[in-house]
Amino acid sequence: LDMAVCLGVFIVSLGSLAASVFAEQPPSLSLLPPPMQNASYDHGAHAKNSTWIAQTYHHAALSGHEEEHGTASRLAAVKEEFAWSWKAYEDFAFGHDELRPVTQGFRDWGDSPLGLTILDNLDSLVIIGFSDEFTRALAWVNSTLSFDVDVEVSTFEMTIRALGGLLSAHALTKESILLSQATDLGNRLLRAFDTPTGLPAAKVNLRTGPVRPRPTEMLVLSEVGTLSLEFIALSDATGDPRYRNAVDATATRLAKLATAVPERQLPPILMSPADGQPVLGSMASLGAGGDSYYEYLLKAWLQTGKAETKRRQRYAVAAQAIVRKMVKRTPRAGMAFLAELSPFGGVHAKQDHLACFVPGMLALGAQTKAVKAADKHMAVASELLETCGALYTQTPTGLAAEISQF
C-alpha cells in the first residue's frame, strides 16, 4: 500500500528512485533490507548519521548510480536512525500519540491516547525487520487500543496514519487483530462522509460522527482527496463496498471541479463545506493544500492493477496539465520549478518544499505508462529533482526552505 512508511525507508526509496530517474530504469526492490532480529542503538552516532544520510542521498541522485558498498552503508544508517528514534519513543512516550523529544514527554490528540506513532509505524517495523519491537507494538494494539473515545480528530490524518498503518501491517503479517481494529476505525471515519455535499468533513468525533466546521473553515483538496487508498484497501480486505463507494463518489466530484477553470484543468485547493464549490480566488498548487491529492490519483490506478481506465485518465489529465502549465523555468539558469496557478490566469513563481514529491510521481507515472508522453515526463522529473536537490545544497545550513520564491 506504500502508506505510513517510515522516514528511513522513505529516504532509501527516494535514493533508489532518484538514481533510476537519471538512468531511466525502474527502482529496485532489492534495496529493502533483510530481516533484523535485534536493533542496535548508538545514540552518539545519531546526528552524524542524519547528515550522512542526506549527503549520500544527494550524491546518489546526482551521480545516477550507486555502488554496492554505498547502498549497504545507507541501509545500515537508515536502520540505526530508525532504531534510535523508536527507542526514544518506547522509553518516553509508548502508547501515546507523539513524543516530545526535547522535554522527553508526550502529547496526545485528546484525553485518551490513540498510540498514533505506533499505528503509523507498524508496517515500518515489519519492513525493516524489527521483530521484537513489532511484537511489543502488536501487543499494545491487541490489549490497549480503543477507538471508542469522545475525541475530535482530523479525518485525513487518522486515515493516512492510523487506518493506513493498520491496513499496511495487516497486508504484511495477516494478523487478524490489525484488520479488526482497522474495520472499527473505518466505520467511525466513514461517518465523516455524512455531510450535505457528500465530501468528507475535515474533522470527525470518533464516537459521535462528523464535526460541524467553523464559519471560516474550508475543505482542503489534499485532505478530502487523500483517503482513497486506505478506504479501498479496507473494502478489499473486508468485502464491504461502503468504504470504496464513499471515496469513489468524492473522486468523481473532485474530477468535475478540475474542469471549473477549463484553461487550468486542475482543481482548486479550497472548497466550501456548505456546497462543495471552489472558494473564490483559490489557487491550484502542488504544495500545501494540494500535494497528496495528485499522488493518490496515480496510486489509485496502480492499486487496481492498472485495470480501471477512468483512474488512469484522471491522473493523465492532471499530470499533463502540471507539465504544461505549472512547470516553469528561471530566466537565467533555466532551473525548473513548480509554480502555483491563480483562477484568474496569474502565475505565482513560488514552490513549497512539499512539492518535491512531484519528481517521484512523474517518474512513477512514466515508468508505469500512465501517460502517453512518458519520455517527456521522465525528463521533467529529472529537472525538478535537480532543483529539489539544489534547494538543499545551495543553503549554508544544507536545509531547504519551506517555501522558495523563483
Coordinates of C-alpha atoms in Angstrom, one line a residue:
L1 CA 0.0 0.0 0.0
D2 CA 3.0 2.3 0.4
M3 CA 1.3 4.0 3.3
A4 CA 2.8 5.2 6.6
V5 CA 6.3 4.4 5.5
C6 CA 9.0 5.5 8.0
L7 CA 11.4 8.3 7.2
G8 CA 14.3 5.9 6.8
V9 CA 12.7 3.6 4.3
F10 CA 11.4 6.7 2.5
I11 CA 14.9 8.1 2.1
V12 CA 16.2 4.7 0.8
S13 CA 13.3 4.6 -1.7
L14 CA 14.0 8.2 -2.8
G15 CA 17.6 7.4 -3.3
S16 CA 16.7 4.4 -5.5
L17 CA 14.1 6.4 -7.4
A18 CA 16.5 9.4 -7.8
A19 CA 19.1 7.2 -9.4
S20 CA 16.5 5.4 -11.6
V21 CA 15.2 8.8 -12.9
F22 CA 18.6 9.6 -14.4
A23 CA 19.2 6.0 -15.6
E24 CA 15.6 5.6 -16.8
Q25 CA 15.3 2.3 -15.0
P26 CA 12.6 1.3 -12.5
P27 CA 13.6 1.4 -8.8
S28 CA 15.0 -1.9 -7.5
L29 CA 13.1 -3.6 -4.7
S30 CA 16.3 -5.3 -3.7
L31 CA 17.0 -2.2 -1.6
L32 CA 14.6 -3.4 1.1
P33 CA 16.7 -4.6 4.0
P34 CA 16.7 -8.2 5.2
P35 CA 15.0 -9.1 8.5
M36 CA 16.9 -7.9 11.5
Q37 CA 16.4 -9.6 14.8
N38 CA 17.8 -7.1 17.3
A39 CA 18.0 -3.3 16.8
S40 CA 21.3 -1.7 17.6
Y41 CA 21.2 1.7 19.3
D42 CA 24.1 4.1 19.0
H43 CA 23.0 7.5 20.4
G44 CA 26.3 9.1 19.8
A45 CA 26.3 8.4 16.0
H46 CA 22.8 9.7 15.5
A47 CA 23.5 13.3 14.5
K48 CA 26.4 12.2 12.3
N49 CA 24.3 9.6 10.5
S50 CA 21.4 12.0 9.9
T51 CA 23.7 14.4 8.0
W52 CA 25.5 11.5 6.2
I53 CA 22.1 10.0 5.0
A54 CA 21.2 13.3 3.4
Q55 CA 24.6 13.7 1.8
T56 CA 24.6 10.2 0.5
Y57 CA 21.1 10.6 -1.0
H58 CA 22.1 13.8 -2.7
H59 CA 25.2 12.1 -4.2
A60 CA 23.2 9.1 -5.4
A61 CA 20.6 11.4 -7.0
L62 CA 23.2 13.5 -8.9
S63 CA 25.6 10.7 -9.9
G64 CA 22.9 8.4 -11.3
H65 CA 24.4 5.2 -9.9
E66 CA 25.1 3.5 -6.6
E67 CA 27.9 1.2 -5.6
E68 CA 27.0 -1.9 -3.7
H69 CA 29.0 -0.9 -0.6
G70 CA 27.3 2.6 -0.6
T71 CA 23.9 1.0 -0.6
A72 CA 24.7 -1.3 2.2
S73 CA 26.1 1.6 4.3
R74 CA 23.0 3.7 3.6
L75 CA 20.8 0.8 4.7
A76 CA 22.7 0.4 7.9
A77 CA 22.5 4.1 8.6
V78 CA 18.7 4.1 8.0
K79 CA 18.2 1.2 10.3
E80 CA 20.3 2.9 13.0
E81 CA 18.4 6.2 12.6
F82 CA 15.0 4.4 12.9
A83 CA 16.2 2.3 15.9
W84 CA 17.4 5.4 17.7
S85 CA 14.1 7.2 17.2
W86 CA 11.9 4.3 18.0
K87 CA 13.8 3.5 21.3
A88 CA 13.2 7.1 22.4
Y89 CA 9.5 6.8 21.7
E90 CA 9.4 3.5 23.6
D91 CA 11.3 4.9 26.5
F92 CA 9.4 8.1 27.0
A93 CA 6.0 8.0 25.2
F94 CA 5.0 4.5 24.3
G95 CA 1.2 4.2 23.8
H96 CA 0.9 8.0 23.5
D97 CA 0.3 9.8 20.2
E98 CA 3.5 11.8 19.9
L99 CA 6.9 12.1 21.6
R100 CA 8.2 15.5 22.7
P101 CA 11.9 14.9 22.1
V102 CA 13.3 18.0 23.9
T103 CA 11.4 17.5 27.2
Q104 CA 11.2 13.7 26.9
G105 CA 7.5 13.9 27.4
F106 CA 4.5 13.2 25.2
R107 CA 1.4 14.8 23.6
D108 CA -2.0 13.3 22.8
W109 CA -4.6 14.5 20.4
G110 CA -7.3 14.1 23.1
D111 CA -7.9 12.9 26.6
S112 CA -7.5 9.3 25.5
P113 CA -4.2 8.4 23.7
L114 CA -4.5 6.5 20.4
G115 CA -0.9 5.5 20.0
L116 CA -0.6 7.2 16.7
T117 CA 3.1 6.8 16.5
I118 CA 2.7 3.1 17.0
L119 CA 0.0 2.8 14.3
D120 CA 1.9 4.9 11.9
N121 CA 5.0 2.7 12.2
L122 CA 3.6 -0.8 12.4
D123 CA 4.4 -1.6 8.8
S124 CA 7.8 0.1 9.0
L125 CA 8.8 -2.2 11.9
V126 CA 7.9 -5.2 9.8
I127 CA 9.7 -3.9 6.7
I128 CA 12.9 -3.0 8.5
G129 CA 12.8 -6.3 10.4
F130 CA 12.5 -5.1 14.0
S131 CA 10.5 -8.2 15.1
D132 CA 10.8 -7.6 18.9
E133 CA 9.6 -4.0 18.6
F134 CA 6.8 -5.1 16.3
T135 CA 5.7 -7.8 18.8
R136 CA 5.5 -5.2 21.6
A137 CA 3.6 -2.8 19.4
L138 CA 1.2 -5.5 18.3
A139 CA 0.6 -6.5 21.9
W140 CA -0.4 -2.9 22.7
V141 CA -2.8 -2.8 19.7
N142 CA -4.4 -6.0 21.0
S143 CA -4.7 -5.2 24.7
T144 CA -5.0 -1.4 24.9
L145 CA -6.0 0.3 21.7
S146 CA -9.6 1.5 21.6
F147 CA -11.2 4.0 19.1
D148 CA -14.4 4.3 21.2
V149 CA -13.3 7.7 22.6
D150 CA -15.0 11.1 22.6
V151 CA -12.3 12.9 20.7
E152 CA -12.3 15.1 17.6
V153 CA -9.6 14.0 15.1
S154 CA -8.6 15.0 11.6
T155 CA -10.3 12.7 9.1
F156 CA -7.3 13.0 6.8
E157 CA -4.6 12.4 9.5
M158 CA -6.4 9.4 11.1
T159 CA -6.9 7.8 7.7
I160 CA -3.4 8.1 6.4
R161 CA -1.7 7.4 9.7
A162 CA -3.9 5.1 11.8
L163 CA -6.1 3.3 9.2
G164 CA -3.2 3.2 6.7
G165 CA -0.8 1.8 9.3
L166 CA -3.1 -0.9 10.5
L167 CA -4.0 -2.0 6.9
S168 CA -0.4 -2.0 5.7
A169 CA 0.7 -4.0 8.7
H170 CA -2.2 -6.5 8.2
A171 CA -1.2 -6.9 4.5
L172 CA 2.3 -7.7 5.6
T173 CA 1.6 -10.0 8.5
K174 CA -2.1 -11.2 8.2
E175 CA -2.5 -10.6 12.0
S176 CA -6.3 -10.6 12.4
I177 CA -6.4 -8.0 15.2
L178 CA -5.0 -5.4 12.8
L179 CA -7.9 -5.9 10.4
S180 CA -10.4 -5.9 13.3
Q181 CA -9.1 -2.6 14.6
A182 CA -8.9 -1.1 11.1
T183 CA -12.5 -2.1 10.4
D184 CA -13.7 -0.4 13.7
L185 CA -11.8 2.7 12.8
G186 CA -13.0 2.7 9.2
N187 CA -16.6 2.5 10.4
R188 CA -16.1 5.6 12.6
L189 CA -14.3 7.5 9.9
L190 CA -17.0 6.6 7.4
R191 CA -19.3 8.9 9.3
A192 CA -17.3 11.9 8.1
F193 CA -19.0 11.5 4.7
D194 CA -22.4 12.2 6.3
T195 CA -22.4 15.8 5.1
P196 CA -24.7 17.9 2.8
T197 CA -22.2 17.7 0.0
G198 CA -21.0 14.1 0.4
L199 CA -17.5 15.4 0.7
P200 CA -15.9 14.2 3.9
A201 CA -15.8 16.6 6.9
A202 CA -12.4 17.8 7.9
K203 CA -12.9 16.5 11.4
V204 CA -14.8 13.7 12.9
N205 CA -15.6 12.7 16.5
L206 CA -14.7 9.0 16.8
R207 CA -17.7 8.4 19.0
T208 CA -20.4 10.7 17.6
G209 CA -19.6 11.5 13.9
P210 CA -18.7 14.5 11.7
V211 CA -17.9 17.8 13.4
R212 CA -19.6 20.9 12.1
P213 CA -17.0 23.3 10.6
R214 CA -16.5 26.8 11.9
P215 CA -17.6 29.6 9.6
T216 CA -14.1 30.3 8.4
E217 CA -13.0 26.7 7.9
M218 CA -12.8 25.4 4.3
L219 CA -12.4 22.0 2.9
V220 CA -8.8 21.3 1.7
L221 CA -8.2 19.4 -1.5
S222 CA -5.3 17.4 -0.2
E223 CA -7.4 16.3 2.8
V224 CA -10.7 15.3 1.1
G225 CA -8.8 13.8 -1.8
T226 CA -6.3 11.7 0.1
L227 CA -8.5 9.0 1.6
S228 CA -9.0 6.6 -1.4
L229 CA -6.1 4.2 -1.0
E230 CA -6.9 3.3 2.6
F231 CA -10.7 3.1 2.1
I232 CA -10.4 1.0 -1.0
A233 CA -7.9 -1.3 0.7
L234 CA -10.4 -1.7 3.6
S235 CA -13.2 -2.7 1.2
D236 CA -10.8 -5.2 -0.5
A237 CA -9.8 -6.7 2.9
T238 CA -13.3 -6.9 4.3
G239 CA -15.5 -7.3 1.2
D240 CA -17.6 -4.4 2.3
P241 CA -18.1 -1.9 -0.6
R242 CA -19.3 1.0 1.5
Y243 CA -15.7 2.4 2.1
R244 CA -14.9 2.3 -1.7
N245 CA -18.2 3.8 -2.6
A246 CA -17.7 6.8 -0.3
V247 CA -14.3 7.7 -1.7
D248 CA -15.3 7.0 -5.3
A249 CA -18.1 9.5 -5.0
T250 CA -15.6 12.0 -3.7
A251 CA -13.2 11.3 -6.5
T252 CA -15.9 11.9 -9.1
R253 CA -16.9 15.2 -7.6
L254 CA -13.3 16.4 -7.4
A255 CA -12.7 15.4 -11.0
K256 CA -15.6 17.6 -12.0
L257 CA -14.2 20.5 -10.0
A258 CA -11.0 20.2 -12.1
T259 CA -13.0 21.5 -15.1
A260 CA -14.3 24.5 -13.2
V261 CA -11.4 26.5 -14.7
P262 CA -11.1 25.0 -18.2
E263 CA -7.8 26.5 -19.0
R264 CA -6.3 25.1 -15.9
Q265 CA -7.8 21.5 -15.7
L266 CA -6.7 21.3 -12.1
P267 CA -9.0 21.5 -9.0
P268 CA -8.7 24.4 -6.5
I269 CA -7.1 23.7 -3.2
L270 CA -10.0 25.2 -1.2
M271 CA -13.8 24.4 -1.3
S272 CA -16.8 25.5 0.7
P273 CA -18.1 22.9 3.1
A274 CA -21.6 24.3 2.6
D275 CA -21.9 23.4 -1.1
G276 CA -18.6 21.9 -2.2
Q277 CA -17.8 24.7 -4.7
P278 CA -14.4 26.3 -5.1
V279 CA -13.6 29.2 -2.8
L280 CA -13.2 32.4 -4.8
G281 CA -9.6 33.0 -5.7
S282 CA -8.5 29.5 -4.7
M283 CA -5.2 28.5 -6.2
A284 CA -4.1 25.3 -7.9
S285 CA -1.0 24.2 -6.1
L286 CA 1.2 21.1 -5.7
G287 CA 2.3 22.3 -2.3
A288 CA 0.3 22.6 0.9
G289 CA -3.3 22.0 0.3
G290 CA -2.9 20.1 -3.0
D291 CA 0.1 17.8 -2.8
S292 CA -1.1 14.3 -1.9
Y293 CA -4.3 14.6 -3.9
Y294 CA -2.2 14.2 -7.1
E295 CA -0.1 11.4 -5.5
Y296 CA -3.2 9.4 -4.8
L297 CA -4.6 9.9 -8.4
L298 CA -1.7 7.8 -9.7
K299 CA -1.6 5.3 -6.9
A300 CA -5.4 4.7 -7.0
W301 CA -5.0 3.5 -10.6
L302 CA -2.0 1.3 -9.7
Q303 CA -4.0 -0.1 -6.7
T304 CA -6.5 -1.6 -9.2
G305 CA -3.7 -3.4 -11.0
K306 CA -4.0 -0.8 -13.8
A307 CA -7.4 -2.2 -14.5
E308 CA -9.6 0.9 -14.2
T309 CA -9.1 3.2 -17.2
K310 CA -11.0 6.1 -15.6
R311 CA -8.5 6.3 -12.8
R312 CA -5.6 6.4 -15.2
Q313 CA -7.2 9.1 -17.2
R314 CA -7.7 11.3 -14.1
Y315 CA -4.0 11.1 -13.4
A316 CA -3.0 11.6 -17.0
V317 CA -5.1 14.7 -17.4
A318 CA -3.7 16.2 -14.2
A319 CA -0.1 15.2 -14.9
Q320 CA -0.3 16.7 -18.4
A321 CA -1.7 20.0 -17.0
I322 CA 1.1 20.1 -14.4
V323 CA 3.8 19.6 -17.1
R324 CA 2.3 22.1 -19.5
K325 CA 1.1 24.8 -17.1
M326 CA 2.9 24.6 -13.7
V327 CA 6.4 23.7 -14.7
K328 CA 8.3 26.9 -15.2
R329 CA 12.0 27.8 -15.6
T330 CA 14.0 30.6 -14.2
P331 CA 15.1 33.2 -16.9
R332 CA 18.8 33.0 -16.4
A333 CA 19.8 29.5 -15.2
G334 CA 16.7 27.7 -16.7
M335 CA 16.1 25.9 -13.3
A336 CA 12.8 24.1 -13.5
F337 CA 10.3 24.6 -10.6
L338 CA 6.6 24.2 -9.9
A339 CA 4.6 27.4 -9.9
E340 CA 1.1 28.0 -8.4
L341 CA -1.8 29.0 -10.7
S342 CA -4.4 31.6 -10.0
P343 CA -8.0 31.0 -11.2
F344 CA -7.8 34.4 -12.8
G345 CA -4.9 33.4 -15.1
G346 CA -1.9 34.6 -13.0
V347 CA 1.2 32.5 -12.2
H348 CA 3.0 32.7 -8.9
A349 CA 6.7 31.8 -9.1
K350 CA 6.6 30.1 -5.7
Q351 CA 7.2 26.4 -4.8
D352 CA 6.5 24.7 -1.5
H353 CA 9.1 22.2 -0.3
L354 CA 6.2 19.7 -0.1
A355 CA 6.0 19.8 -4.0
C356 CA 9.3 17.9 -4.1
F357 CA 7.3 14.7 -4.3
V358 CA 6.4 15.5 -7.9
P359 CA 9.6 14.2 -9.5
G360 CA 8.9 10.8 -8.0
M361 CA 5.3 10.9 -9.0
L362 CA 6.1 11.9 -12.6
A363 CA 8.8 9.2 -12.8
L364 CA 6.4 6.6 -11.5
G365 CA 3.7 7.6 -13.9
A366 CA 6.2 7.4 -16.8
Q367 CA 7.6 4.1 -15.7
T368 CA 4.1 2.5 -15.4
K369 CA 2.9 4.0 -18.7
A370 CA 0.1 6.1 -17.1
V371 CA 0.8 8.8 -19.6
K372 CA 1.5 8.8 -23.3
A373 CA 4.4 11.3 -23.2
A374 CA 6.4 9.1 -20.8
D375 CA 9.8 10.2 -22.0
K376 CA 8.9 13.9 -21.6
H377 CA 7.5 13.3 -18.1
M378 CA 10.7 11.4 -17.1
A379 CA 12.8 14.3 -18.4
V380 CA 10.8 16.8 -16.5
A381 CA 11.0 14.7 -13.4
S382 CA 14.8 14.7 -13.7
E383 CA 14.9 18.5 -14.0
L384 CA 12.6 19.0 -11.0
L385 CA 14.7 16.6 -8.9
E386 CA 17.8 18.6 -9.7
T387 CA 16.1 21.7 -8.4
C388 CA 14.9 20.0 -5.2
G389 CA 18.4 18.8 -4.5
A390 CA 19.8 22.3 -5.2
L391 CA 17.4 23.7 -2.6
Y392 CA 19.4 21.9 0.0
T393 CA 22.9 22.2 -1.4
Q394 CA 22.7 25.9 -2.1
T395 CA 22.0 26.9 1.5
P396 CA 24.6 27.5 4.3
T397 CA 22.8 25.0 6.6
G398 CA 22.2 22.3 4.0
L399 CA 18.5 22.5 4.8
A400 CA 15.9 23.5 2.2
A401 CA 13.4 26.3 2.9
E402 CA 9.7 25.5 3.4
I403 CA 8.8 28.0 0.6
S404 CA 11.1 29.1 -2.3
Q405 CA 10.5 32.1 -4.5
F406 CA 11.9 32.0 -8.0

